Amino acid sequence: MGSGYEASVGMEVHVELATKTKMFCRCPTGFGGEPNTRVCPVCLGHPGTLPVPNREAVEMVVKTALALNCQVPTDSVFHRKNYFYPDLPKGYQVSQYGETNPIGYHGWLEIRPKGREPKRVKIRRVHLEEDTGKLIHTAEGGSGVDYNRAGVPLMEIVTDFPPDITDPEEAKEYLVQLRLLLLYLGVTDGKMEEGSLRCEPNISVRPLGAATYGTKTELKNLNSFKSVQLGIEYEVGRQIQALERGEAVLQETRGWNESTLISYPMRTKETESDYRYFACPDLAPMRFTAETVERVREDLPESPRARFDRYRRDLGLSDYDAGVLTSEIEWAEFFESALGQGVDPKLLCNWLTGDTARMLNESGLAIRDSQLTPSHLADLVRMIESGEINSKVAKEVLEEAFKSGAMPSETVRSQGLAQISDDGFIVEEVARVIAENPGPSEQFRSGKEQVIGFLVGQVMKATQGRANPAKVQEEMRRQLG
Amino acid sequence: MTGWTARETAAALRRREVSAVEVAEFFLDRIQRLDLQIGAFLAVSREWALQQAELAQKTIDDGSAGPLSGIPVALKDNLTTREIPTTCGSRILEGHRPVYDAHVVERLAQAGAVILGKTNLDEFAMGGSTESSAYGVTRNPWDTDRSPGGSSGGSAAAVAAGFCPVALGSDTGGSVRQPAALCGVVGFKPTYGRVSRRGLVAFASSLDQVGMFGRTVEDAAFLAEAVSGHDPGDSTSIPFEPVSLEPVPLKGVRLGFPKQLRDSAIDPDVARVVDAALASLRKEGASVVEIDLPSIELGVSTYYVIAPAEASSNLARYDGIRFGPRVDGDGHVGTVASTRGKLFGHEVKMRMILGTYVLSAGYYDAYYHRALQVRGMMAAEFEKVFQEVDWVVSPTSPRTAFRLGEFADDPLALKAMDLCTVPANLGGFPSLSLPCGASDGLPVGLLLTGPAMSDGRLLGTAHSIESALGPFPAPDLG
């Protein structure tokens, strides 16, 4: 901060779970579509309807809780959070209340902001609830409600108090790491722009060394990592300025305007709302035995951090390469899948982070939208490893695979691009080049080492790059020696 | 035909002595002729009833008939039906046509029953007199100046008046058993979870249970068997087979009478009728002992914390936005406020305010949490008593049918009358009321409550008691 103030940031993250159906009915989940087309009497809260919990959603939250080092209670109940709002069909939201009742509580996530020591951010709770519908304001000035989203399983992850996060950079890093972990777990699509991952930080500042925390504001409408960082930066600055001017910070919810890059007041929170939580009598308590929890723990996929360590330790990849291959879920999955086909990790890494990344970059495509599959890369690397093709040919067939989706080995076969390692042929070609280039040959014999490159190059040119360059050089030296 | 039980009607239908359409027409005509003086039904669908009857007759003719094929049934108007509006006796659901049938309605259709119509109830089943219905009162067929009890007063009166042999109601604190007692019919509330609540419009979800009315225990059992059993669509439904009557001889049956009900507000005439009935059961070899259930005196106050708390949340969905009528107001808040303010009745509003209060921060611990503790304590006390006796017995209602309007100025006195019935709801126990005599020409009900899942034996015991006490007459309506 540098201004004699310290910020404290609590993070409340809502995650729409990637289940096929809603939390308490079997309507399909999904984004967009015609309003009120994915609804039924249950998610519309019609009289007499009853909820039936989605087992898959519960399992996803248990997975997340364990991956976030949380405790999982033996009994966990759903509560009703009672309030009126048009987007809330039943007049209450089924959620989870209590300190040690949520499916996960008292955990932590390690973050490593660039150039800083790793830090553990304590997690207070990971709980399961249902999403609300959406208000739609029409061009004619009317309002409507779309209940397609109502009842979609929603996981809430809240950091502990007092907050461990003390600046915008850490807040962003927390969100980046959390999202990556959730993607590894496969529990969400994590699309912030579609609202499947929503972050509502609460922010306060206080003079350095002050014993008590300042008044906090909650920030909404943050639709990207960048917004999260900028929004918190703005809010911290705004609060410091207010304190400097001798003004009080109001306890309020503020919205972030992405185009003007400022926050604006949405509503003040003078008193805590009374949601009259009580255990939902329509739902039996969830019971998690020690065996169930252990089984889920054993089945947890590798975390991004564990995979990073493994790539460095077992595959001998550099920090940089390991970082690139683990920090984006698409790359991580692509690399793992190709690696699983039994090819050399370093070569694979080089071809993936080198030429493949360049081509994707130039075309502006994401790896999952391109024609390349892990099998293409594995096929390519296998041919390089065995000496079947050299790197020049490899580049060509990779380009071809990228353009047409052709399998590299198929391209090599159909276009006759396989490297020539046939001794007889190489002997003949070398002899021909020496005969056709008497000058350079003589120079080499008289000790001008570097001329060898030109002579080998002539062979490669004549064979359209298919001759094995190592073999050509070896033969060249033999014949000239 | 009014004298026929559902079982006798079923037998007559199988023997082709009568057709399903004739049976349906008989009861429809009787309702048309006599329900003006009773007001049991809110809606009768003659056309739909005859369609169902024709279908039932086909299945009888081709040998594919279900157990209830051709048997007329009435439904309390808080069970959802696609064919007939479901109003819950409230203006806020006036004309509401559900888009799905309640689980019990699906089951009745599978069993071949013929649904005649929907019966009156206290608004959202809140009350014990059927007087809080927004659509008029129901009168007791034994004395039309008196209430049939409630909240399932319409279904109780319909069975007593011979408008249908059997009917479904719902019982949250005694709403099947108390009107059954006051109308001189059998009312059965199964163990919580043995009948699906899907499509039973919620009042207090942890207490609500669909219940059955019949003129005999066998008929109530007949209906229970058809509609009970596991429903994966209700998370509180127990994965068990349907309820069925298990014969239990009276000899050796141990009945326990709570001493806390001895010197309480039981009307002396009612107490005398019940005592006489118990004396005749002793002669049949049953034993009657006094038992100690101290928490029974806390039942009503516990009930009137928990039930309104759940109701305040369950009824929050009636905002005029997605279904039902709407009364426009200023903005969203204004519209919700005027819809709810204008269309909910007094009793419902009072309970929602009470429920909101007991769940509020600062009062939760003193009221709601405390009530949950008492509820647990009470259930434990009953379970302990069930080690010593087979059934807890008492009068169903401390009084016989009261005059319409009698409690208009004293709603608490009416609530206090739930004394004997609420423990079964708080504990989830099966409980049954059967006529055991009369006082001044008005029926008196005997209540039996047993441990969870004892439904089959409870019905069997009640059947033996009914045989021992002899048949109970029907009122004469002409």
mmCIF file of C-alpha atoms in Angstrom, chain A residues 134-301:
data_model
loop_
_atom_site.group_PDB
_atom_site.id
_atom_site.type_symbol
_atom_site.label_atom_id
_atom_site.label_comp_id
_atom_site.label_asym_id
_atom_site.label_seq_id
_atom_site.Cartn_x
_atom_site.Cartn_y
_atom_site.Cartn_z
ATOM 1 C CA LYS A 134 -32.762 -13.859 -13.208
ATOM 2 C CA LEU A 135 -34.631 -10.596 -13.537
ATOM 3 C CA ILE A 136 -34.960 -9.395 -17.100
ATOM 4 C CA HIS A 137 -35.680 -5.776 -17.874
ATOM 5 C CA THR A 138 -37.284 -5.428 -21.272
ATOM 6 C CA ALA A 139 -36.689 -2.653 -23.770
ATOM 7 C CA GLU A 140 -40.278 -1.472 -23.269
ATOM 8 C CA GLY A 141 -39.512 -0.786 -19.625
ATOM 9 C CA GLY A 142 -41.223 -3.863 -18.219
ATOM 10 C CA SER A 143 -39.642 -6.550 -16.088
ATOM 11 C CA GLY A 144 -39.795 -10.303 -16.251
ATOM 12 C CA VAL A 145 -38.232 -13.256 -14.536
ATOM 13 C CA ASP A 146 -36.360 -16.100 -16.228
ATOM 14 C CA TYR A 147 -36.342 -19.166 -13.973
ATOM 15 C CA ASN A 148 -34.044 -21.277 -16.187
ATOM 16 C CA ARG A 149 -31.252 -20.730 -13.662
ATOM 17 C CA ALA A 150 -33.503 -21.247 -10.628
ATOM 18 C CA GLY A 151 -32.474 -24.406 -8.831
ATOM 19 C CA VAL A 152 -29.111 -24.884 -10.555
ATOM 20 C CA PRO A 153 -26.720 -26.355 -7.964
ATOM 21 C CA LEU A 154 -24.530 -23.625 -6.562
ATOM 22 C CA MET A 155 -21.463 -24.108 -4.370
ATOM 23 C CA GLU A 156 -20.387 -21.254 -2.136
ATOM 24 C CA ILE A 157 -16.772 -21.002 -1.007
ATOM 25 C CA VAL A 158 -16.015 -18.385 1.635
ATOM 26 C CA THR A 159 -12.636 -17.416 3.090
ATOM 27 C CA ASP A 160 -12.173 -17.180 6.831
ATOM 28 C CA PHE A 161 -12.113 -14.156 9.089
ATOM 29 C CA PRO A 162 -9.779 -12.474 9.904
ATOM 30 C CA PRO A 163 -8.866 -12.360 6.221
ATOM 31 C CA ASP A 164 -5.537 -13.731 5.028
ATOM 32 C CA ILE A 165 -5.708 -11.772 1.780
ATOM 33 C CA THR A 166 -4.255 -8.301 2.149
ATOM 34 C CA ASP A 167 -4.038 -6.899 -1.367
ATOM 35 C CA PRO A 168 -5.658 -7.057 -4.824
ATOM 36 C CA GLU A 169 -2.835 -9.154 -6.307
ATOM 37 C CA GLU A 170 -3.379 -11.863 -3.691
ATOM 38 C CA ALA A 171 -7.116 -11.714 -4.214
ATOM 39 C CA LYS A 172 -6.677 -12.300 -7.932
ATOM 40 C CA GLU A 173 -4.163 -15.081 -7.333
ATOM 41 C CA TYR A 174 -6.572 -16.750 -4.884
ATOM 42 C CA LEU A 175 -9.299 -16.699 -7.488
ATOM 43 C CA VAL A 176 -6.968 -17.963 -10.238
ATOM 44 C CA GLN A 177 -5.782 -20.850 -8.085
ATOM 45 C CA LEU A 178 -9.273 -21.663 -6.834
ATOM 46 C CA ARG A 179 -10.714 -21.704 -10.341
ATOM 47 C CA LEU A 180 -7.870 -23.872 -11.617
ATOM 48 C CA LEU A 181 -8.411 -26.353 -8.794
ATOM 49 C CA LEU A 182 -12.154 -26.483 -9.522
ATOM 50 C CA LEU A 183 -11.438 -27.119 -13.195
ATOM 51 C CA TYR A 184 -9.022 -29.924 -12.297
ATOM 52 C CA LEU A 185 -11.773 -31.398 -10.120
ATOM 53 C CA GLY A 186 -14.165 -31.098 -13.050
ATOM 54 C CA VAL A 187 -16.915 -29.608 -10.890
ATOM 55 C CA THR A 188 -17.617 -26.476 -12.963
ATOM 56 C CA ASP A 189 -16.950 -24.936 -16.350
ATOM 57 C CA GLY A 190 -15.652 -21.902 -14.435
ATOM 58 C CA LYS A 191 -16.876 -19.363 -16.988
ATOM 59 C CA MET A 192 -16.828 -16.016 -15.208
ATOM 60 C CA GLU A 193 -18.339 -14.192 -18.180
ATOM 61 C CA GLU A 194 -21.381 -16.513 -18.108
ATOM 62 C CA GLY A 195 -21.676 -16.301 -14.354
ATOM 63 C CA SER A 196 -20.784 -19.911 -13.594
ATOM 64 C CA LEU A 197 -18.087 -18.508 -11.320
ATOM 65 C CA ARG A 198 -19.041 -15.357 -9.456
ATOM 66 C CA CYS A 199 -16.769 -13.550 -7.051
ATOM 67 C CA GLU A 200 -17.983 -11.078 -4.461
ATOM 68 C CA PRO A 201 -15.070 -9.779 -2.401
ATOM 69 C CA ASN A 202 -15.594 -7.748 0.748
ATOM 70 C CA ILE A 203 -12.966 -5.117 1.282
ATOM 71 C CA SER A 204 -11.836 -2.985 4.192
ATOM 72 C CA VAL A 205 -8.779 -0.889 4.986
ATOM 73 C CA ARG A 206 -7.277 0.158 8.293
ATOM 74 C CA PRO A 207 -4.216 2.130 9.369
ATOM 75 C CA LEU A 208 -1.161 -0.132 9.523
ATOM 76 C CA GLY A 209 -0.980 -1.803 12.889
ATOM 77 C CA ALA A 210 -4.564 -0.945 13.886
ATOM 78 C CA ALA A 211 -6.109 -3.581 16.132
ATOM 79 C CA THR A 212 -9.584 -3.511 14.623
ATOM 80 C CA TYR A 213 -10.708 -3.905 11.040
ATOM 81 C CA GLY A 214 -12.269 -1.097 9.052
ATOM 82 C CA THR A 215 -15.844 -1.017 7.777
ATOM 83 C CA LYS A 216 -16.178 -3.320 4.798
ATOM 84 C CA THR A 217 -17.880 -2.912 1.466
ATOM 85 C CA GLU A 218 -18.974 -5.748 -0.759
ATOM 86 C CA LEU A 219 -18.224 -5.572 -4.462
ATOM 87 C CA LYS A 220 -20.437 -7.123 -7.138
ATOM 88 C CA ASN A 221 -20.477 -7.442 -10.959
ATOM 89 C CA LEU A 222 -16.876 -8.599 -11.296
ATOM 90 C CA ASN A 223 -16.913 -10.646 -14.485
ATOM 91 C CA SER A 224 -13.219 -11.403 -15.035
ATOM 92 C CA PHE A 225 -9.965 -11.855 -13.135
ATOM 93 C CA LYS A 226 -8.943 -8.427 -14.351
ATOM 94 C CA SER A 227 -12.120 -6.890 -12.948
ATOM 95 C CA VAL A 228 -11.510 -8.577 -9.626
ATOM 96 C CA GLN A 229 -8.044 -7.092 -9.348
ATOM 97 C CA LEU A 230 -8.976 -3.649 -10.697
ATOM 98 C CA GLY A 231 -12.164 -3.521 -8.668
ATOM 99 C CA ILE A 232 -10.425 -4.316 -5.418
ATOM 100 C CA GLU A 233 -7.604 -1.881 -6.223
ATOM 101 C CA TYR A 234 -10.140 0.841 -6.878
ATOM 102 C CA GLU A 235 -12.108 0.081 -3.736
ATOM 103 C CA VAL A 236 -8.995 0.032 -1.534
ATOM 104 C CA GLY A 237 -7.914 3.402 -2.986
ATOM 105 C CA ARG A 238 -11.382 4.873 -2.570
ATOM 106 C CA GLN A 239 -11.617 3.816 1.053
ATOM 107 C CA ILE A 240 -8.136 5.145 1.865
ATOM 108 C CA GLN A 241 -9.027 8.476 0.284
ATOM 109 C CA ALA A 242 -12.224 8.628 2.297
ATOM 110 C CA LEU A 243 -10.348 7.963 5.539
ATOM 111 C CA GLU A 244 -7.675 10.501 4.584
ATOM 112 C CA ARG A 245 -10.396 13.090 4.112
ATOM 113 C CA GLY A 246 -11.734 12.191 7.526
ATOM 114 C CA GLU A 247 -14.884 10.577 6.082
ATOM 115 C CA ALA A 248 -16.391 7.309 7.210
ATOM 116 C CA VAL A 249 -16.559 4.275 4.938
ATOM 117 C CA LEU A 250 -20.191 3.197 4.636
ATOM 118 C CA GLN A 251 -21.118 -0.441 5.013
ATOM 119 C CA GLU A 252 -22.662 -1.067 1.629
ATOM 120 C CA THR A 253 -22.796 -3.227 -1.452
ATOM 121 C CA ARG A 254 -21.169 -1.592 -4.468
ATOM 122 C CA GLY A 255 -21.221 -2.509 -8.111
ATOM 123 C CA TRP A 256 -18.228 -2.473 -10.469
ATOM 124 C CA ASN A 257 -18.598 -0.642 -13.747
ATOM 125 C CA GLU A 258 -16.315 -2.338 -16.214
ATOM 126 C CA SER A 259 -16.258 0.489 -18.742
ATOM 127 C CA THR A 260 -15.681 3.441 -16.405
ATOM 128 C CA LEU A 261 -13.556 1.348 -14.019
ATOM 129 C CA ILE A 262 -15.186 2.767 -10.934
ATOM 130 C CA SER A 263 -17.414 1.290 -8.261
ATOM 131 C CA TYR A 264 -20.814 2.740 -7.455
ATOM 132 C CA PRO A 265 -23.131 2.246 -4.479
ATOM 133 C CA MET A 266 -25.889 -0.367 -4.963
ATOM 134 C CA ARG A 267 -27.435 -0.618 -1.522
ATOM 135 C CA THR A 268 -26.463 0.163 2.036
ATOM 136 C CA LYS A 269 -26.415 -2.535 4.659
ATOM 137 C CA GLU A 270 -27.313 -0.820 7.873
ATOM 138 C CA THR A 271 -28.549 -3.922 9.598
ATOM 139 C CA GLU A 272 -27.925 -7.593 9.097
ATOM 140 C CA SER A 273 -30.854 -9.186 7.245
ATOM 141 C CA ASP A 274 -32.767 -11.747 9.289
ATOM 142 C CA TYR A 275 -33.097 -14.772 7.041
ATOM 143 C CA ARG A 276 -34.777 -16.935 9.701
ATOM 144 C CA TYR A 277 -32.671 -19.970 8.824
ATOM 145 C CA PHE A 278 -34.079 -23.319 9.912
ATOM 146 C CA ALA A 279 -33.471 -26.906 8.852
ATOM 147 C CA CYS A 280 -35.463 -27.686 5.698
ATOM 148 C CA PRO A 281 -38.096 -30.229 6.769
ATOM 149 C CA ASP A 282 -38.451 -31.560 3.219
ATOM 150 C CA LEU A 283 -34.904 -32.914 3.130
ATOM 151 C CA ALA A 284 -33.298 -35.646 5.195
ATOM 152 C CA PRO A 285 -29.864 -34.856 6.683
ATOM 153 C CA MET A 286 -26.917 -35.901 4.524
ATOM 154 C CA ARG A 287 -24.729 -38.459 6.238
ATOM 155 C CA PHE A 288 -21.026 -38.784 5.406
ATOM 156 C CA THR A 289 -19.351 -41.825 6.915
ATOM 157 C CA ALA A 290 -15.583 -41.920 7.365
ATOM 158 C CA GLU A 291 -15.453 -44.583 4.623
ATOM 159 C CA THR A 292 -17.352 -42.414 2.137
ATOM 160 C CA VAL A 293 -15.077 -39.466 2.811
ATOM 161 C CA GLU A 294 -11.945 -41.603 2.459
ATOM 162 C CA ARG A 295 -13.189 -43.086 -0.782
ATOM 163 C CA VAL A 296 -13.775 -39.633 -2.250
ATOM 164 C CA ARG A 297 -10.373 -38.500 -0.972
ATOM 165 C CA GLU A 298 -8.645 -41.447 -2.646
ATOM 166 C CA ASP A 299 -10.433 -40.724 -5.910
ATOM 167 C CA LEU A 300 -9.471 -37.042 -5.925
ATOM 168 C CA PRO A 301 -7.666 -36.083 -9.115
#
